[in-house]
mmCIF file with all atom_site columns, C-alpha atoms in Angstrom:
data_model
loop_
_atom_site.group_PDB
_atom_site.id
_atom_site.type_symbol
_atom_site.label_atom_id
_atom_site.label_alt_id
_atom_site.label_comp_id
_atom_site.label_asym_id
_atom_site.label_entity_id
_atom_site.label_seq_id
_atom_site.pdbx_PDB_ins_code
_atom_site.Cartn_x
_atom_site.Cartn_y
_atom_site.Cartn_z
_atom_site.occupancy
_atom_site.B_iso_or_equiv
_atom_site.pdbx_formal_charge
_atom_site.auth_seq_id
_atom_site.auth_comp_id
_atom_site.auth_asym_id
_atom_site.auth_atom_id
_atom_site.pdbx_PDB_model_num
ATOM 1   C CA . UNK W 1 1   ? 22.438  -2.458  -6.881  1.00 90.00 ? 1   UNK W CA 1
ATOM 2   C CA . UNK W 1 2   ? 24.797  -4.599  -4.578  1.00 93.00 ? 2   UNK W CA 1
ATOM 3   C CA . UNK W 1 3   ? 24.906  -5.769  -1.303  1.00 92.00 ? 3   UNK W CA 1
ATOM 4   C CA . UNK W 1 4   ? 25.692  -2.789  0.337   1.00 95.00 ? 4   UNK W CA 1
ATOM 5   C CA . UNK W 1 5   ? 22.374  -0.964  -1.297  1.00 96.00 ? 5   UNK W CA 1
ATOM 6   C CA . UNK W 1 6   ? 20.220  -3.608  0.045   1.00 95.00 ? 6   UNK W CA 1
ATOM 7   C CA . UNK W 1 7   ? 21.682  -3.605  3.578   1.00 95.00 ? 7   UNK W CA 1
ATOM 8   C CA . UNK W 1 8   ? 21.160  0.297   3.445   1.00 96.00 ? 8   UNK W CA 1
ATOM 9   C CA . UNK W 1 9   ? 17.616  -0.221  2.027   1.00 95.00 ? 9   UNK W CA 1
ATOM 10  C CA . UNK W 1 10  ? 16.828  -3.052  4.834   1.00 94.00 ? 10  UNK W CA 1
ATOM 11  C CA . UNK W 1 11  ? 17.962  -0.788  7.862   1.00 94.00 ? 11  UNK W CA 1
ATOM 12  C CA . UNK W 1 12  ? 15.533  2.178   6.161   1.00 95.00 ? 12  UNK W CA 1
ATOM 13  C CA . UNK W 1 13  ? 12.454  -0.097  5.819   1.00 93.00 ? 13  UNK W CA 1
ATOM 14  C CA . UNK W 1 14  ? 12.879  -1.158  9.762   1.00 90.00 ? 14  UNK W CA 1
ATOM 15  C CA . UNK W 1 15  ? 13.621  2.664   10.985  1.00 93.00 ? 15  UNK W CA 1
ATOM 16  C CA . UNK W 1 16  ? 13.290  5.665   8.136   1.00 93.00 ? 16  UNK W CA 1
ATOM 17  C CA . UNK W 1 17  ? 14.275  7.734   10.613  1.00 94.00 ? 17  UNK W CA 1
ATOM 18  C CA . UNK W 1 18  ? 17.721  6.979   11.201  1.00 95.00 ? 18  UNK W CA 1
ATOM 19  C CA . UNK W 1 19  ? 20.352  9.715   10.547  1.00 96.00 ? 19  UNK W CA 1
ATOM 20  C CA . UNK W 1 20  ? 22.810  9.562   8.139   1.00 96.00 ? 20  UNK W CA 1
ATOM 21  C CA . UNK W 1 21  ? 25.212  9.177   10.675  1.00 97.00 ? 21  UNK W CA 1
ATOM 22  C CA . UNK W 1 22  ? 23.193  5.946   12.476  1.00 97.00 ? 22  UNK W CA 1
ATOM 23  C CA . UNK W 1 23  ? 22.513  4.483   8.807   1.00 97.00 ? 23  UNK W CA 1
ATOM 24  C CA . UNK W 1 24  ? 26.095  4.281   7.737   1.00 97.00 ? 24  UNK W CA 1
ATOM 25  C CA . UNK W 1 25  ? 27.149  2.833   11.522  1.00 97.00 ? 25  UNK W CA 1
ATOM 26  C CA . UNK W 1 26  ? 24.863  0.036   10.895  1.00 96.00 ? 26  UNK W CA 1
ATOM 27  C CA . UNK W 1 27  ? 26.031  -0.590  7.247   1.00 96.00 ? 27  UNK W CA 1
ATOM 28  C CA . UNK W 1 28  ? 29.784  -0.182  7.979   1.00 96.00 ? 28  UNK W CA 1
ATOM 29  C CA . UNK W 1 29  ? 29.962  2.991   5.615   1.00 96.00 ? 29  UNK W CA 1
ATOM 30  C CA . UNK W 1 30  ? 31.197  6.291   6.356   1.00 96.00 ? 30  UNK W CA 1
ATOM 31  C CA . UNK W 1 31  ? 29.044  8.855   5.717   1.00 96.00 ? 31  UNK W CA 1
ATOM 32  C CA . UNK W 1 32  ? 29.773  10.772  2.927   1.00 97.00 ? 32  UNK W CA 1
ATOM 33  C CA . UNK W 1 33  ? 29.805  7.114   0.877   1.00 96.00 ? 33  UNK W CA 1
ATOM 34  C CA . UNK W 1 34  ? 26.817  6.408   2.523   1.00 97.00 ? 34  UNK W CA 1
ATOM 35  C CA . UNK W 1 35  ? 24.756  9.392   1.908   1.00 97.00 ? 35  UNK W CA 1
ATOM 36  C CA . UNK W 1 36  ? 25.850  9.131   -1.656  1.00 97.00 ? 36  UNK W CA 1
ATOM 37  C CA . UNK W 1 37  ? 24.518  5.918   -1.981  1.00 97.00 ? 37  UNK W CA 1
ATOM 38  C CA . UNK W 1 38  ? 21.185  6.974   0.045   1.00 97.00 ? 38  UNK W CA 1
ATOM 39  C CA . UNK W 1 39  ? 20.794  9.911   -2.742  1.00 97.00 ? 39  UNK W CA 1
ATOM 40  C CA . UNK W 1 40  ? 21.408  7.733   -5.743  1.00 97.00 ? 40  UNK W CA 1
ATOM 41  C CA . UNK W 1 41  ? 19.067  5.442   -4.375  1.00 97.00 ? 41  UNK W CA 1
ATOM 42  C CA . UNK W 1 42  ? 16.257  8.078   -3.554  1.00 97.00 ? 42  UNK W CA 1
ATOM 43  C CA . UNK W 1 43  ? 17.169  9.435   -7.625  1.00 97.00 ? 43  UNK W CA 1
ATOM 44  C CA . UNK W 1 44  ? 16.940  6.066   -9.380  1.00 97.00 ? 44  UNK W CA 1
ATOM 45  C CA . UNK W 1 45  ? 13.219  5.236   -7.401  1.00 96.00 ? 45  UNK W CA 1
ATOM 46  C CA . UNK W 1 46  ? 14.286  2.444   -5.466  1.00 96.00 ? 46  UNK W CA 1
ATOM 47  C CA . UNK W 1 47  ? 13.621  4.766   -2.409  1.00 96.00 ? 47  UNK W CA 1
ATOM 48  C CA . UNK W 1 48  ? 9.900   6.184   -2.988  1.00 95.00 ? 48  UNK W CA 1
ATOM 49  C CA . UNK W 1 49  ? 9.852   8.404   -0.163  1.00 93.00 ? 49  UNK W CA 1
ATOM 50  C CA . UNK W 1 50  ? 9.745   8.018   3.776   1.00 93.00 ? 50  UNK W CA 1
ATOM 51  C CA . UNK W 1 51  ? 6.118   7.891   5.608   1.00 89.00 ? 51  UNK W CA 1
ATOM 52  C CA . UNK W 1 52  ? 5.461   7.397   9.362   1.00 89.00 ? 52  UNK W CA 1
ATOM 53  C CA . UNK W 1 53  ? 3.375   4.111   9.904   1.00 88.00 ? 53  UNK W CA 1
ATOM 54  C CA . UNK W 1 54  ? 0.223   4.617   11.912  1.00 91.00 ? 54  UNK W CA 1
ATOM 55  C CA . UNK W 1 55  ? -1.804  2.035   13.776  1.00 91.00 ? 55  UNK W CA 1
ATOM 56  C CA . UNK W 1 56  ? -5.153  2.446   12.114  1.00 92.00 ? 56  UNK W CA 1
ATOM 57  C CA . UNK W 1 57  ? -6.997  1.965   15.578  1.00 92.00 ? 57  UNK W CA 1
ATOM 58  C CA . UNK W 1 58  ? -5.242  4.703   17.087  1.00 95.00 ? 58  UNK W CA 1
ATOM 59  C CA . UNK W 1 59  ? -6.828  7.055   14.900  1.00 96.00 ? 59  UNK W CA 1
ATOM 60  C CA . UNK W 1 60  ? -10.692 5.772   15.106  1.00 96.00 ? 60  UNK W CA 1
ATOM 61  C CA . UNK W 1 61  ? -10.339 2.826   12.316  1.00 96.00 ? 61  UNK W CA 1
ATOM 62  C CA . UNK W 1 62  ? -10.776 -0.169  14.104  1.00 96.00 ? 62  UNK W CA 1
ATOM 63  C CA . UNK W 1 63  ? -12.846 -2.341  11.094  1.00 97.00 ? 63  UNK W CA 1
ATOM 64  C CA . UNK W 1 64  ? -11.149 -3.509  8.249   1.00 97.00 ? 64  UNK W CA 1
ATOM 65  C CA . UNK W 1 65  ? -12.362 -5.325  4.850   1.00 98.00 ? 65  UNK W CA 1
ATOM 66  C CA . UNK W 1 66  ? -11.330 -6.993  1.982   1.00 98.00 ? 66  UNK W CA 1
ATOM 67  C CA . UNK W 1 67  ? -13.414 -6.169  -1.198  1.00 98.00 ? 67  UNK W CA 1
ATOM 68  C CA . UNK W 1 68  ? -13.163 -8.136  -3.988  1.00 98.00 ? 68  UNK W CA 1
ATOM 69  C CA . UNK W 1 69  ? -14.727 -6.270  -7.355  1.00 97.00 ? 69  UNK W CA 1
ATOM 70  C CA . UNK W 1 70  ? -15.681 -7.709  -10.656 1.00 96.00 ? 70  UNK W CA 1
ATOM 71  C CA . UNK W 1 71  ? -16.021 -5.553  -13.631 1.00 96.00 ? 71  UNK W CA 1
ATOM 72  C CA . UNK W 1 72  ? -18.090 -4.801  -16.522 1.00 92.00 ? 72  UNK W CA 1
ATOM 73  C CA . UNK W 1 73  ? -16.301 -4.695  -19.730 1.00 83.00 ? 73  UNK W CA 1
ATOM 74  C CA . UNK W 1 74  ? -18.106 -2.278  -21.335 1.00 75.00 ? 74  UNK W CA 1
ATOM 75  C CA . UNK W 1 75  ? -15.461 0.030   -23.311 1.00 82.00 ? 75  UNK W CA 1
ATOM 76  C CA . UNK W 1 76  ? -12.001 -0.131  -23.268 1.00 80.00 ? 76  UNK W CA 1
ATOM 77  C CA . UNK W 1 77  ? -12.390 3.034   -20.502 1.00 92.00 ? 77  UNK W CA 1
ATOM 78  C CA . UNK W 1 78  ? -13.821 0.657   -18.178 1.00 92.00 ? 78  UNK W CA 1
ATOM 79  C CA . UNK W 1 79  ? -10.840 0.000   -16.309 1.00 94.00 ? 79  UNK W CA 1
ATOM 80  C CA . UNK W 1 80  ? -9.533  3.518   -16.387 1.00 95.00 ? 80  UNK W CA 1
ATOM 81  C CA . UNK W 1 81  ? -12.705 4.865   -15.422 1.00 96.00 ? 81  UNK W CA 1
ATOM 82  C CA . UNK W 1 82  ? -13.155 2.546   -12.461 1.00 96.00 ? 82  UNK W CA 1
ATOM 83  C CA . UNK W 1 83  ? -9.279  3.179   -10.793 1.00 96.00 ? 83  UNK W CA 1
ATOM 84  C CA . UNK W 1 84  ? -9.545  6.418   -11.094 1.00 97.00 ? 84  UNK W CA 1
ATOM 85  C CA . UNK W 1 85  ? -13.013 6.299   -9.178  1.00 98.00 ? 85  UNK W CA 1
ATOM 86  C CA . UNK W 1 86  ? -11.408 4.167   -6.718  1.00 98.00 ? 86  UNK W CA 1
ATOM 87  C CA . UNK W 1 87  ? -8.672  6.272   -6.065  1.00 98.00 ? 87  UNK W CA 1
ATOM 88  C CA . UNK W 1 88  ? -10.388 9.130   -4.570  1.00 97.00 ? 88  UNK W CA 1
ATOM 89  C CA . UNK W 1 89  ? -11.900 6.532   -2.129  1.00 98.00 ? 89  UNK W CA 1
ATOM 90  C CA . UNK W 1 90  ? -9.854  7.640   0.943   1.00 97.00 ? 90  UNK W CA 1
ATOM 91  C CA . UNK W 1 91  ? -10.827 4.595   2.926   1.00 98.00 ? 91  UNK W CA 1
ATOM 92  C CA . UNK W 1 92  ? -9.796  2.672   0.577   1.00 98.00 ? 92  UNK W CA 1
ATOM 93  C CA . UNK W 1 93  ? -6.315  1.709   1.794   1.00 96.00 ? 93  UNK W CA 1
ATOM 94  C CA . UNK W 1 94  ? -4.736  -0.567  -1.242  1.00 96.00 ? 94  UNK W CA 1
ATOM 95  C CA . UNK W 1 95  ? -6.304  -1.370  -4.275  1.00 98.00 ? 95  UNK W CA 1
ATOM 96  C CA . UNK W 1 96  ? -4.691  -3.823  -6.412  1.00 97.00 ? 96  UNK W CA 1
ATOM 97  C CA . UNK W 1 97  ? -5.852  -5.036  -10.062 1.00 96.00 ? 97  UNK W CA 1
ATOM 98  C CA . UNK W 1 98  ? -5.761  -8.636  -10.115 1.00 95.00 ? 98  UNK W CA 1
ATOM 99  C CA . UNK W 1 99  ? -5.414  -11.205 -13.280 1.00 93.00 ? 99  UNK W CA 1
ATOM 100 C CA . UNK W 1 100 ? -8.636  -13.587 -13.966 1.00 89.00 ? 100 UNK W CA 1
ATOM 101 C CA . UNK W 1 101 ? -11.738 -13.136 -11.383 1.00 91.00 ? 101 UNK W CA 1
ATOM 102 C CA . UNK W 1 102 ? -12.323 -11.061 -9.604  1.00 96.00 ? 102 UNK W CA 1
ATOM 103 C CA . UNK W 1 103 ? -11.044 -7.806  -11.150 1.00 95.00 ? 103 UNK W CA 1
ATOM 104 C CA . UNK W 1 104 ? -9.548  -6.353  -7.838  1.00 97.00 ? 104 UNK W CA 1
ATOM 105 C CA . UNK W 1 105 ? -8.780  -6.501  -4.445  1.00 98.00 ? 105 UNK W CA 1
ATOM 106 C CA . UNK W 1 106 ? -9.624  -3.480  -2.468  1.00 98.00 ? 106 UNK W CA 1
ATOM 107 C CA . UNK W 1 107 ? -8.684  -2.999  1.429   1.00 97.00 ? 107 UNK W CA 1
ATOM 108 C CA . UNK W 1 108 ? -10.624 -1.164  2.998   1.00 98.00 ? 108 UNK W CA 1
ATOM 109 C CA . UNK W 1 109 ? -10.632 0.739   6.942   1.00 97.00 ? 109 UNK W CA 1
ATOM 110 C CA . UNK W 1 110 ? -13.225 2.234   8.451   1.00 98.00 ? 110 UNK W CA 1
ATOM 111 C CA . UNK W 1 111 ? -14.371 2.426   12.195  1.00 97.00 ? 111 UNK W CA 1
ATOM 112 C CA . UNK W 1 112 ? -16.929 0.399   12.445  1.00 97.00 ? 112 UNK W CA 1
ATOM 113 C CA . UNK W 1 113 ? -19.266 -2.071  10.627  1.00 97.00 ? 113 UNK W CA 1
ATOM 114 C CA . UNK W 1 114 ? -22.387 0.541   9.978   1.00 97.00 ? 114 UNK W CA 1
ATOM 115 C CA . UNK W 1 115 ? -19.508 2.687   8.741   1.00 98.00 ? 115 UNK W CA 1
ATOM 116 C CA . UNK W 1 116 ? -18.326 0.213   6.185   1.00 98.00 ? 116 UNK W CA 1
ATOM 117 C CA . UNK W 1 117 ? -21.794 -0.617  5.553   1.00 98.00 ? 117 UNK W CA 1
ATOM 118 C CA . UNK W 1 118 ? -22.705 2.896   4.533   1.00 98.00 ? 118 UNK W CA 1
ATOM 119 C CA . UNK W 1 119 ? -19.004 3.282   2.522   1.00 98.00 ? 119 UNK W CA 1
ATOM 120 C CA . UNK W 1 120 ? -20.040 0.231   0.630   1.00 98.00 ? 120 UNK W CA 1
ATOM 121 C CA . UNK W 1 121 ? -23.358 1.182   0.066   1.00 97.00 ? 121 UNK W CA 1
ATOM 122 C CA . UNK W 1 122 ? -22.592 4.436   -1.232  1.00 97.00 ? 122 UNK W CA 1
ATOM 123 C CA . UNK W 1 123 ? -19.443 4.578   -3.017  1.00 98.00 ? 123 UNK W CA 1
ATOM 124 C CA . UNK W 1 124 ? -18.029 1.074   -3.754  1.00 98.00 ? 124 UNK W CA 1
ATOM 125 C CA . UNK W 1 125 ? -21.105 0.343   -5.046  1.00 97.00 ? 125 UNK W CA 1
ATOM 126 C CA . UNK W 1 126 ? -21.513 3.149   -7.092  1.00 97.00 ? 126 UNK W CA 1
ATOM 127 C CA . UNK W 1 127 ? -17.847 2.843   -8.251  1.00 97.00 ? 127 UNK W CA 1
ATOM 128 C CA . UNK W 1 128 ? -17.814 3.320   -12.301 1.00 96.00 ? 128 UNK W CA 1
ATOM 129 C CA . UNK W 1 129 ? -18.260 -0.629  -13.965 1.00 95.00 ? 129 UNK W CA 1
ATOM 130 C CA . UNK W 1 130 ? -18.675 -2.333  -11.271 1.00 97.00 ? 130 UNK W CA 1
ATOM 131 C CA . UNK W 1 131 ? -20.548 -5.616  -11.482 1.00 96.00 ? 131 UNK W CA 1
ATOM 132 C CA . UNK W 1 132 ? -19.996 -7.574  -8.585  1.00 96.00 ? 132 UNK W CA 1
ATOM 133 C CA . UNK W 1 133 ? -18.486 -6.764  -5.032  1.00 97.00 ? 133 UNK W CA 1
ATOM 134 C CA . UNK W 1 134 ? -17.722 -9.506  -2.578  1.00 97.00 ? 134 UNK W CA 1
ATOM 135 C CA . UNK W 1 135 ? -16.130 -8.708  0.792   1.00 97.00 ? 135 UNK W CA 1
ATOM 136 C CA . UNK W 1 136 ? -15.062 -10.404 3.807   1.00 97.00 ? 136 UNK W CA 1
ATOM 137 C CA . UNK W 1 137 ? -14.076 -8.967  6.941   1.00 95.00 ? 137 UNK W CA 1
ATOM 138 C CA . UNK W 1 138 ? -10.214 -8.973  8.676   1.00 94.00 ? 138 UNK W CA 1
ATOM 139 C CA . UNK W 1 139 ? -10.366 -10.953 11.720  1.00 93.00 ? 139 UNK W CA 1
ATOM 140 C CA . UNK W 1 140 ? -6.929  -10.121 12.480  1.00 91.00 ? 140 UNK W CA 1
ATOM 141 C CA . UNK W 1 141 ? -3.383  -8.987  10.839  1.00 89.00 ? 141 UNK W CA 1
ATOM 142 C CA . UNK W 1 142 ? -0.964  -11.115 10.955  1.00 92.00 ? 142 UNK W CA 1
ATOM 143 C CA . UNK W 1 143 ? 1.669   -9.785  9.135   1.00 90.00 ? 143 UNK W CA 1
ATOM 144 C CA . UNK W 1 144 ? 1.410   -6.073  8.329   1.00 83.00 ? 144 UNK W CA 1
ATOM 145 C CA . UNK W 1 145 ? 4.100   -3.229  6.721   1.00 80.00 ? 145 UNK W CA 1
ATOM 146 C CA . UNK W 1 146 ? 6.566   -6.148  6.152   1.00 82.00 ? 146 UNK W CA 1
ATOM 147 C CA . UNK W 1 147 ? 9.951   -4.952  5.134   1.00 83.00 ? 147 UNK W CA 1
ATOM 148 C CA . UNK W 1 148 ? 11.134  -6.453  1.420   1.00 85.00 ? 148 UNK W CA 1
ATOM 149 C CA . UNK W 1 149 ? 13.404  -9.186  1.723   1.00 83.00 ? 149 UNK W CA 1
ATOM 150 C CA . UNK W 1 150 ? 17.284  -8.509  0.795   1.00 74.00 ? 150 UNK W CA 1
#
């Protein structure tokens, strides 16, 4: 990958809708080189895919959470058992497995406190191993959907 992969890759994490024609403008291409390079880039996995970004208030989830869960070792399916568990969580936004304690870092949306509440109650909870769940509530995103650096 050189410079000219990470400029294209830059101008698609600010605006994945830019035409091919707009992305190689900005990147000084023309565009058959440049959709060349966007393909090769989509084909080796360094382009995952293109989603629109939507403001989670605008669509009813105005409460967010962290969750931090600790795990019981029990069998080596433990951990297998759990993500999968977690995974078809839909409010569960990003779940990430972490090294030392806790196990993982969940982030959670839902629209409102009694909501999370009731989420918590009756599926985090519940979730396959879990021990321990500590959460604390997002006051405020500072820094959300950042781009990767060049």
């Amino acid at each position: 990958m050189d410079a000219l992969d990470r400029k294209i890759l830059a101008e698609l994490q600010f605006d994945g809708r830019l035409t091919i024609t707009e992305l190689a403008a900005r990147v000084q291409l023309s565009v058959s080189p440049c959709h060349r390079r966007l393909r090769d880039l989509e084909r080796e996995g360094a382009i995952r895919g293109y989603r629109a970004v939507v403001d989670p208030a605008a669509v009813g989830l105005n409460f967010e959470a962290l969750v931090f869960a600790t795990l019981r070792w029990e069998t080596p399916d433990t951990v297998t058992a759990f993500e999968e568990a977690v995974t078809a969580v839909p409010h569960v936004l990003q779940a990430q497995r972490l090294f030392g304690e806790p196990d993982y870092l969940l982030r959670v949306a839902t629209s409102d406190l009694a909501a999370f509440q009731q989420l918590y109650d009756e599926q985090l909870a519940r979730l396959p191993g879990v021990q321990r769940l500590t959460s604390t509530l997002v006051m405020k995103n500072v820094i959300a959907d950042r781009p990767l650096p060049e």
